[in-house]
Each structure stands twice: as C-alpha cells, then as structure tokens.
Amino acid sequence: MRDGKRALGMLFLGILLLLGNRGRAESATYHEVQAGENLWVISRRYGVALKTLLELNGLSEQSILQPGMKILIEGERDAQSGSLLYEVKQGDTPWGIAREFQIPVRLLLEANNLTEKSILRVGQKLVIPLSGDGRLKASERTGTQGTTQPQVHTVRQGDSLWRISRQYGVDIRSLMKANGLTETSILQVGMRLVIPKETGRTAVASSSSATSWGTYTVKEGDTLWNISRRFGIPLKELLQANGLRETSVLQIGQVLRVPSRGGVPAAPQRAQQGFIWPVNGRISSRFGPRGRGFHYGIDIIAPVGTVVRAAESGVVSYSGWMSGYGRVVIITHASGLQTVYAHNSVNLVREGQRVNKGDPIARVGSTGNATCPHLHFEMRRNGRPVDPLEFLRR
Ligand SMILES: [Zn+2]
C-alpha cells in the first residue's frame, strides 16, 4: 500500500514537525477527515495499521471522528517536547485551529503570545503545543459523542445548516428546532449545535417533502454557477432567490439562500425496496477470505463504460482516487450504511452531491488493482464491511 502515500491530494502539507530540543524540522503527513470516514477507512486507505493510527493520534477505537479533524498518518512526534508548526490558512481562527488539533485554545494562545481577540494573518506560523497533557482527553473533545450525551457540532468556517444536516443525516427542520434556529439564522464559527437523534429518518429520506430553503455560506473558489449546479437549481433561480445578478461578485462568508433539499423534483420512487444492483453482471468474486487476504466486497464483471448506478439514495461522501481502489465513489445512506464503487473508468458524481437510487454515478473500468474491467462493490455498516449479497436482491 506504498502508493497510498502519493495517491492523496487531500494531505495536509502545510505542517512541519518540529522536534523540540533537537530543533530538526521534518514533514508529517496529515489526513483531513471527510464526512462519512472513520479510522478503519483511513487506516486502509493509507495502508497504516489501525493500531498505529490510534497510537499516533491518542485515539481509541471508540473515538468518533468529526469532519475537518486532522489525523496524523506518519511522522514522528516526540510526546514530551514535540510541537507542530502550523501555517495559518484563509478563514482560520485560534478557536478553529485549537479544535482541529484538539488542544485547549488557551494553550494555543499562550504558546503564541496571542489573545482571543488576536487576528491571524494568512501564512502566519503558529506553534501547536502537543506535549504531555496538552491534548484533550477523548471525553473532553469538542463534538465527541458520548454514549448518552447528545452529539454536538461546532460550527466551522463554511458551515451552513443545510450542510450540517446533510453531514449528520438529520432533517434540517429537526436541526433548526433542536437549536431554536430558523432558515435565515446566521451561523457563527465556534457556535455549538445539538444534533438531534433521529433513527431511520434522514435529510435524504425526507426528500419527498416540499422544497424548503436553507442557507449556504460562500467558500473560496465558489461561483454562482457552481453553487447553482451543486444545489440543482437553475442559475436564474439562485440569482432571484438572493437578489443577485450574473455579474454579482461573491464574498467568502456571504450567506446565500439555497434549496435545502437539492431543489430538483424528487425522482419518482421506484417500487423496489432496498438496495438495487449497481450493475448487472456475473459475480467473479464474493465477499470473504480470498488467497491470503480477505475480499471486502463483491466483484461484478461488466464491460468498460457500463453505467454504475447508486444502489440506494444517499449523499456522495467520496469521489476520487484511492490506493488499490482506483477511481472510487462512496455513498453514505441512512442508518450508517455506505456503498463503495471501485475501479471506475470515470466518476460521474462529486462529493456532497445527493443521488437517488438508480442514478448513474460512474462507469465501469479497471483503475487501481484490477486485472480486468469489473465493479468492485462494497457495503459498510458503521464503517465495517458487510456482505453486499445480504442486501441485494437476487
Ligand atoms: Zn473486488
């Protein structure tokens, strides 16, 4: 899994590891947690043992990852004197940085002679003290979900109610209700939102309700056209809803009114319940032990270019390249189930996109470790692989 190291565009490269007393700088590899990921997935993706990941990051198998968290993949860290040098990025706040590295904001401020009111400059270097008791215990971590405590989300730069509701798979209205918010409420970075517990009812599942509106906070690189596409509404409608013109200039942090359920008319519900076959074809390899290893999915033989369809409605939580998997799409569904579609010749969906059951999401190929064109299809329940044939109708 050595190529895992080069295969990743999301590595957090702005960090140099300073080995305190030795004064030696080394690069360390970080992975920024994406929605729907867990430690198991990350360990497989980088080919790093789960145990190593846990040790490197002071986590336990029960630790719950929050999107945006930075996970150390490799690079030594001196537990006693180690500290990291972090380069401030657009939109960073001391609070947000402290949260990302899971240290008390007080320690961060002290280590850099800052106050809570200090303004950070992009490019400014901050010392991140990670020594000894600096790191919070799992139970003290922001947003960490205890077994009985309600889940809390701390608002980050770029968050919107719509995005948070999608991230946790909760209905946007329940989210607003739980926090006394309305559709026009503006979120502040650092605000804590209670994530209401919902079983079996998700933002995705509620897609048959009437169009409701949410908000979207403009991020770097956004354009009106991209946003309209992402939310599935005509540009004209987006402009109208926000009193904008095509030539209007977007500001980072600007809050736009967007449909909270994608805006597109809901696809007619297919009569078939449950997961459908992503492609039709012969199964060449089943789930289970294979050779000296274990095959975590099923392989379905199909010609290059065959359309791969979403086995169930959900949100695309990953669309890109993964070591071994080649071009891969991961869709997160209600109740913790995920489907994985690997070795694609082309991916047709983007991260964050909502898809309906049966929608085309990719085309069959043989990218990654594949000897012939086929779809490698996995299903995971709460991050653990399960046999897809238990879910697919024969
Ligand atoms: Zn396979």
XYZ file of C-alpha atoms and ligand atoms in Angstrom:
395
model
C 0.000 0.000 0.000
C 3.016 2.197 -0.514
C 1.342 4.157 -3.282
C -1.229 5.340 -0.757
C 1.322 7.953 0.133
C 1.367 9.599 -3.218
C -2.199 8.966 -4.188
C -3.686 11.560 -1.954
C -4.467 15.081 -2.835
C -6.014 15.911 0.488
C -2.886 15.620 2.507
C -2.345 18.407 4.844
C 1.044 19.579 3.715
C 1.240 22.902 5.458
C 2.690 21.361 8.548
C 6.252 20.894 9.594
C 7.029 18.773 12.527
C 9.429 20.402 14.882
C 11.253 18.049 17.125
C 11.559 20.362 20.067
C 15.013 20.149 21.585
C 16.622 18.676 18.543
C 15.456 21.629 16.513
C 15.044 19.450 13.476
C 12.194 20.048 11.114
C 10.527 17.126 9.386
C 7.425 16.848 7.335
C 4.468 14.963 8.674
C 1.501 13.617 6.796
C -1.956 14.539 7.913
C -5.288 13.432 6.670
C -8.239 15.756 6.991
C -11.277 13.738 7.952
C -14.107 13.888 5.424
C -17.749 13.295 6.197
C -18.506 9.613 6.429
C -14.968 8.499 7.140
C -13.837 6.556 10.128
C -10.474 5.344 11.414
C -10.883 1.986 9.768
C -11.371 3.539 6.350
C -8.428 5.886 6.847
C -6.147 3.092 8.007
C -6.973 1.058 4.911
C -6.621 3.990 2.625
C -3.106 4.848 3.758
C -2.096 1.287 4.464
C -1.329 2.176 8.055
C -2.323 -0.257 10.799
C -5.344 0.888 12.787
C -3.349 0.412 15.971
C -0.617 2.727 14.694
C -3.181 5.388 13.840
C -4.722 5.148 17.289
C -1.345 5.445 18.978
C -0.143 8.302 16.792
C -3.264 10.300 17.495
C -4.040 9.344 21.066
C -7.371 7.915 19.997
C -9.278 4.811 20.899
C -11.316 2.587 18.603
C -14.417 4.190 20.066
C -13.267 7.702 19.200
C -15.653 9.414 16.848
C -14.119 11.432 14.064
C -15.540 14.752 13.052
C -15.132 16.052 9.526
C -12.273 18.523 9.407
C -10.271 16.800 12.144
C -6.650 16.247 11.212
C -5.305 12.764 11.687
C -1.565 12.203 11.833
C -0.694 9.428 9.381
C 3.047 9.336 9.730
C 5.899 11.418 11.060
C 7.404 11.065 14.474
C 6.189 13.127 17.285
C 8.091 13.486 20.473
C 5.481 13.043 23.151
C 7.357 15.168 25.634
C 8.723 18.101 23.709
C 7.110 17.800 20.296
C 5.208 20.654 18.830
C 3.961 21.380 15.389
C 4.369 24.445 13.290
C 1.133 25.335 11.569
C 0.708 27.817 8.760
C -2.473 29.879 9.041
C -4.920 29.394 6.181
C -7.725 31.573 4.923
C -10.613 31.533 7.386
C -8.649 30.142 10.329
C -9.387 31.282 13.847
C -7.456 30.388 17.013
C -10.565 28.600 18.148
C -10.848 26.562 14.995
C -7.165 25.637 14.955
C -7.272 24.566 18.603
C -10.236 22.389 17.795
C -8.580 20.813 14.799
C -5.563 19.813 16.814
C -7.666 19.031 19.841
C -5.815 21.229 22.244
C -7.343 23.796 24.592
C -7.454 27.184 22.886
C -5.809 28.651 25.987
C -2.651 26.586 25.350
C -2.557 27.675 21.725
C -2.870 31.339 22.674
C -0.221 31.054 25.394
C 2.230 29.282 23.125
C 1.977 32.074 20.579
C 1.572 35.128 22.777
C -1.890 35.709 21.418
C -5.158 36.777 22.975
C -8.619 35.643 21.977
C -9.013 38.843 20.038
C -5.817 38.466 18.065
C -6.283 38.495 14.315
C -4.449 35.811 12.413
C -2.728 36.564 9.139
C -2.765 34.037 6.326
C 0.700 32.497 6.210
C 1.457 33.281 9.842
C 3.224 30.402 11.602
C 1.773 29.166 14.860
C 3.292 26.758 17.324
C 0.851 23.968 18.141
C 1.779 22.594 21.570
C 1.020 18.898 21.607
C 3.106 17.888 24.588
C 2.027 15.801 27.542
C -1.313 16.864 28.940
C -1.918 19.304 26.143
C -4.185 17.042 24.211
C -7.683 16.788 25.484
C -8.975 13.525 26.773
C -11.417 11.844 24.450
C -14.297 12.769 26.713
C -13.362 16.444 26.624
C -13.027 16.696 22.900
C -15.333 19.064 21.186
C -18.021 17.277 19.335
C -17.089 13.868 20.655
C -20.162 11.835 21.155
C -20.516 10.005 24.411
C -22.928 7.136 24.634
C -25.507 9.169 26.499
C -24.502 12.747 25.673
C -26.171 14.325 22.696
C -23.915 14.844 19.712
C -22.680 18.389 19.361
C -21.372 20.026 16.214
C -19.115 23.025 16.458
C -19.689 25.373 13.563
C -16.691 25.799 11.292
C -15.874 28.217 8.549
C -18.088 27.439 5.579
C -20.745 25.513 7.502
C -24.419 26.030 6.831
C -27.482 24.444 8.376
C -28.019 22.583 5.152
C -24.503 21.206 5.122
C -24.577 20.194 8.783
C -27.938 18.497 8.401
C -26.549 16.553 5.482
C -23.314 15.746 7.264
C -25.138 14.066 10.129
C -28.025 12.787 8.063
C -30.627 14.661 10.090
C -33.584 16.595 8.835
C -32.818 20.290 8.538
C -36.060 21.183 10.307
C -35.247 18.958 13.278
C -31.825 20.559 13.412
C -33.302 24.055 13.454
C -35.891 23.074 16.023
C -33.310 21.489 18.313
C -31.307 24.689 18.280
C -34.015 27.335 18.159
C -32.921 28.449 14.709
C -34.761 29.481 11.579
C -33.783 29.157 7.957
C -32.427 32.646 7.940
C -30.356 32.251 11.111
C -26.720 33.007 10.515
C -24.224 30.591 11.968
C -21.152 31.861 13.744
C -17.890 29.963 13.705
C -17.496 28.260 17.073
C -21.240 28.047 17.745
C -22.260 24.685 19.135
C -25.262 22.961 17.683
C -27.028 19.990 19.150
C -27.514 17.244 16.583
C -30.915 15.711 17.226
C -31.012 11.953 17.345
C -33.010 10.526 14.509
C -33.278 6.926 13.545
C -34.183 5.959 10.057
C -35.243 9.486 9.177
C -32.642 11.495 7.417
C -32.332 14.551 5.290
C -32.131 12.167 2.399
C -35.201 10.230 3.412
C -37.241 13.398 3.720
C -36.572 14.355 0.144
C -40.165 13.873 -0.906
C -41.334 16.863 1.117
C -41.931 20.241 -0.470
C -38.989 22.464 -1.370
C -37.690 24.245 1.662
C -34.887 26.732 1.762
C -31.710 26.719 3.725
C -28.550 28.749 3.680
C -25.169 28.247 2.126
C -22.037 30.122 3.141
C -19.789 31.038 0.239
C -16.353 29.461 0.347
C -13.151 30.171 -1.505
C -13.423 29.151 -5.146
C -17.219 29.187 -5.273
C -19.006 30.671 -8.241
C -22.706 31.310 -8.674
C -22.745 28.786 -11.455
C -21.078 26.077 -9.327
C -23.424 26.719 -6.442
C -26.492 26.549 -8.659
C -25.273 23.234 -10.047
C -24.464 21.859 -6.636
C -27.945 22.580 -5.358
C -29.570 21.509 -8.578
C -31.376 24.739 -9.386
C -31.177 26.942 -12.459
C -28.721 29.799 -12.060
C -31.588 32.200 -12.687
C -33.497 30.865 -9.706
C -30.477 31.139 -7.451
C -29.931 34.730 -8.542
C -33.587 35.577 -7.982
C -33.695 33.987 -4.548
C -30.755 36.106 -3.494
C -31.404 39.329 -5.351
C -28.199 38.861 -7.350
C -27.155 39.270 -10.957
C -24.925 37.064 -13.034
C -22.190 39.613 -12.672
C -22.527 39.881 -8.889
C -19.288 39.193 -7.068
C -19.438 36.665 -4.260
C -17.659 37.292 -0.998
C -16.212 34.477 1.094
C -18.517 34.072 4.066
C -21.521 35.524 2.250
C -24.692 33.639 3.126
C -26.901 32.589 0.224
C -30.402 31.218 0.190
C -30.424 27.766 -1.385
C -32.889 24.892 -1.570
C -32.373 22.697 1.453
C -33.251 19.528 -0.388
C -31.453 19.928 -3.659
C -34.279 21.735 -5.415
C -34.692 19.174 -8.164
C -38.027 17.434 -8.360
C -37.771 14.169 -6.487
C -37.241 11.273 -8.851
C -40.254 9.011 -8.960
C -39.775 6.456 -6.231
C -39.059 3.092 -7.707
C -41.330 0.388 -6.494
C -38.404 -1.755 -5.498
C -37.491 -1.514 -1.840
C -33.941 -1.794 -0.573
C -30.658 -1.822 -2.438
C -30.532 -2.449 -6.154
C -27.706 -3.969 -8.171
C -25.293 -1.195 -9.218
C -24.563 -3.029 -12.492
C -25.833 -6.260 -13.937
C -23.303 -8.998 -14.494
C -21.688 -12.172 -13.301
C -20.107 -12.197 -9.851
C -16.498 -13.236 -10.277
C -15.501 -12.962 -6.646
C -17.565 -12.947 -3.489
C -17.179 -11.366 -0.085
C -14.916 -13.361 2.209
C -11.428 -14.818 2.538
C -9.513 -14.701 -0.735
C -5.973 -16.014 -1.133
C -4.040 -14.914 1.906
C -6.262 -11.913 2.409
C -9.900 -11.018 2.617
C -12.133 -9.691 -0.114
C -14.227 -6.916 1.383
C -16.771 -6.730 -1.394
C -18.089 -8.468 -4.474
C -16.718 -8.183 -7.994
C -19.241 -7.848 -10.794
C -17.945 -8.338 -14.329
C -19.119 -5.750 -16.870
C -17.672 -4.117 -19.988
C -15.711 -0.882 -19.692
C -18.048 2.088 -19.803
C -21.105 0.311 -18.381
C -23.086 2.738 -16.240
C -22.767 2.115 -12.490
C -25.902 3.102 -10.576
C -26.421 4.175 -6.977
C -27.650 1.101 -5.114
C -29.686 3.329 -2.837
C -30.325 7.053 -2.387
C -27.762 8.925 -0.366
C -25.032 11.537 -0.357
C -21.706 11.104 -2.130
C -19.151 11.183 0.671
C -16.144 10.449 -1.520
C -15.458 10.654 -5.221
C -11.853 10.365 -6.255
C -8.827 8.115 -6.291
C -7.875 5.652 -3.592
C -4.903 3.376 -3.485
C -5.907 -0.074 -4.736
C -9.450 1.004 -5.455
C -8.544 3.273 -8.344
C -11.338 5.677 -9.129
C -13.940 5.160 -6.435
C -17.257 6.590 -5.297
C -18.563 6.182 -1.740
C -22.186 6.927 -0.980
C -23.443 7.327 2.571
C -27.003 6.194 3.181
C -29.357 6.405 6.103
C -28.602 4.408 9.256
C -24.853 4.253 8.829
C -24.729 2.173 5.658
C -22.255 3.073 2.950
C -21.785 1.677 -0.537
C -18.427 1.699 -2.317
C -18.000 1.501 -6.106
C -14.403 0.901 -7.183
C -12.130 0.557 -10.254
C -14.277 3.028 -12.240
C -13.071 4.398 -15.556
C -14.831 7.646 -14.749
C -16.762 9.028 -11.794
C -19.925 10.931 -12.670
C -20.665 12.456 -9.262
C -18.944 14.828 -6.902
C -18.541 14.837 -3.147
C -21.519 16.295 -1.374
C -23.873 15.523 -4.219
C -27.179 13.878 -3.388
C -28.096 10.917 -5.500
C -31.253 8.918 -5.885
C -31.400 5.182 -6.134
C -30.599 4.166 -9.701
C -28.848 7.399 -10.660
C -25.733 6.943 -12.822
C -22.698 7.610 -10.605
C -19.759 6.136 -12.525
C -18.691 3.951 -15.407
C -17.053 0.553 -15.117
C -13.298 0.425 -15.616
C -10.200 -1.288 -14.312
C -8.390 1.514 -12.464
C -6.418 0.601 -9.352
C -5.654 -3.025 -8.610
C -7.905 -4.628 -11.169
C -6.817 -7.173 -13.748
C -9.936 -6.853 -15.883
C -12.842 -4.427 -16.106
C -15.273 -5.005 -13.252
C -17.074 -3.224 -10.475
C -15.760 -3.903 -7.005
C -18.770 -3.217 -4.801
C -18.561 -2.955 -1.025
C -21.063 -2.238 1.657
C -20.181 -0.990 5.104
C -22.292 -0.732 8.162
C -20.931 1.852 10.589
C -17.625 1.590 8.766
C -17.313 -2.192 8.915
C -17.541 -4.192 5.700
C -20.580 -6.400 5.352
C -21.521 -8.874 2.630
C -23.418 -6.947 -0.074
C -25.284 -10.094 -1.051
C -27.163 -9.827 2.224
C -28.654 -6.594 0.928
C -29.004 -7.108 -2.793
C -31.989 -8.903 -4.166
C -31.154 -11.859 -6.306
Zn -13.030 -6.749 -5.606
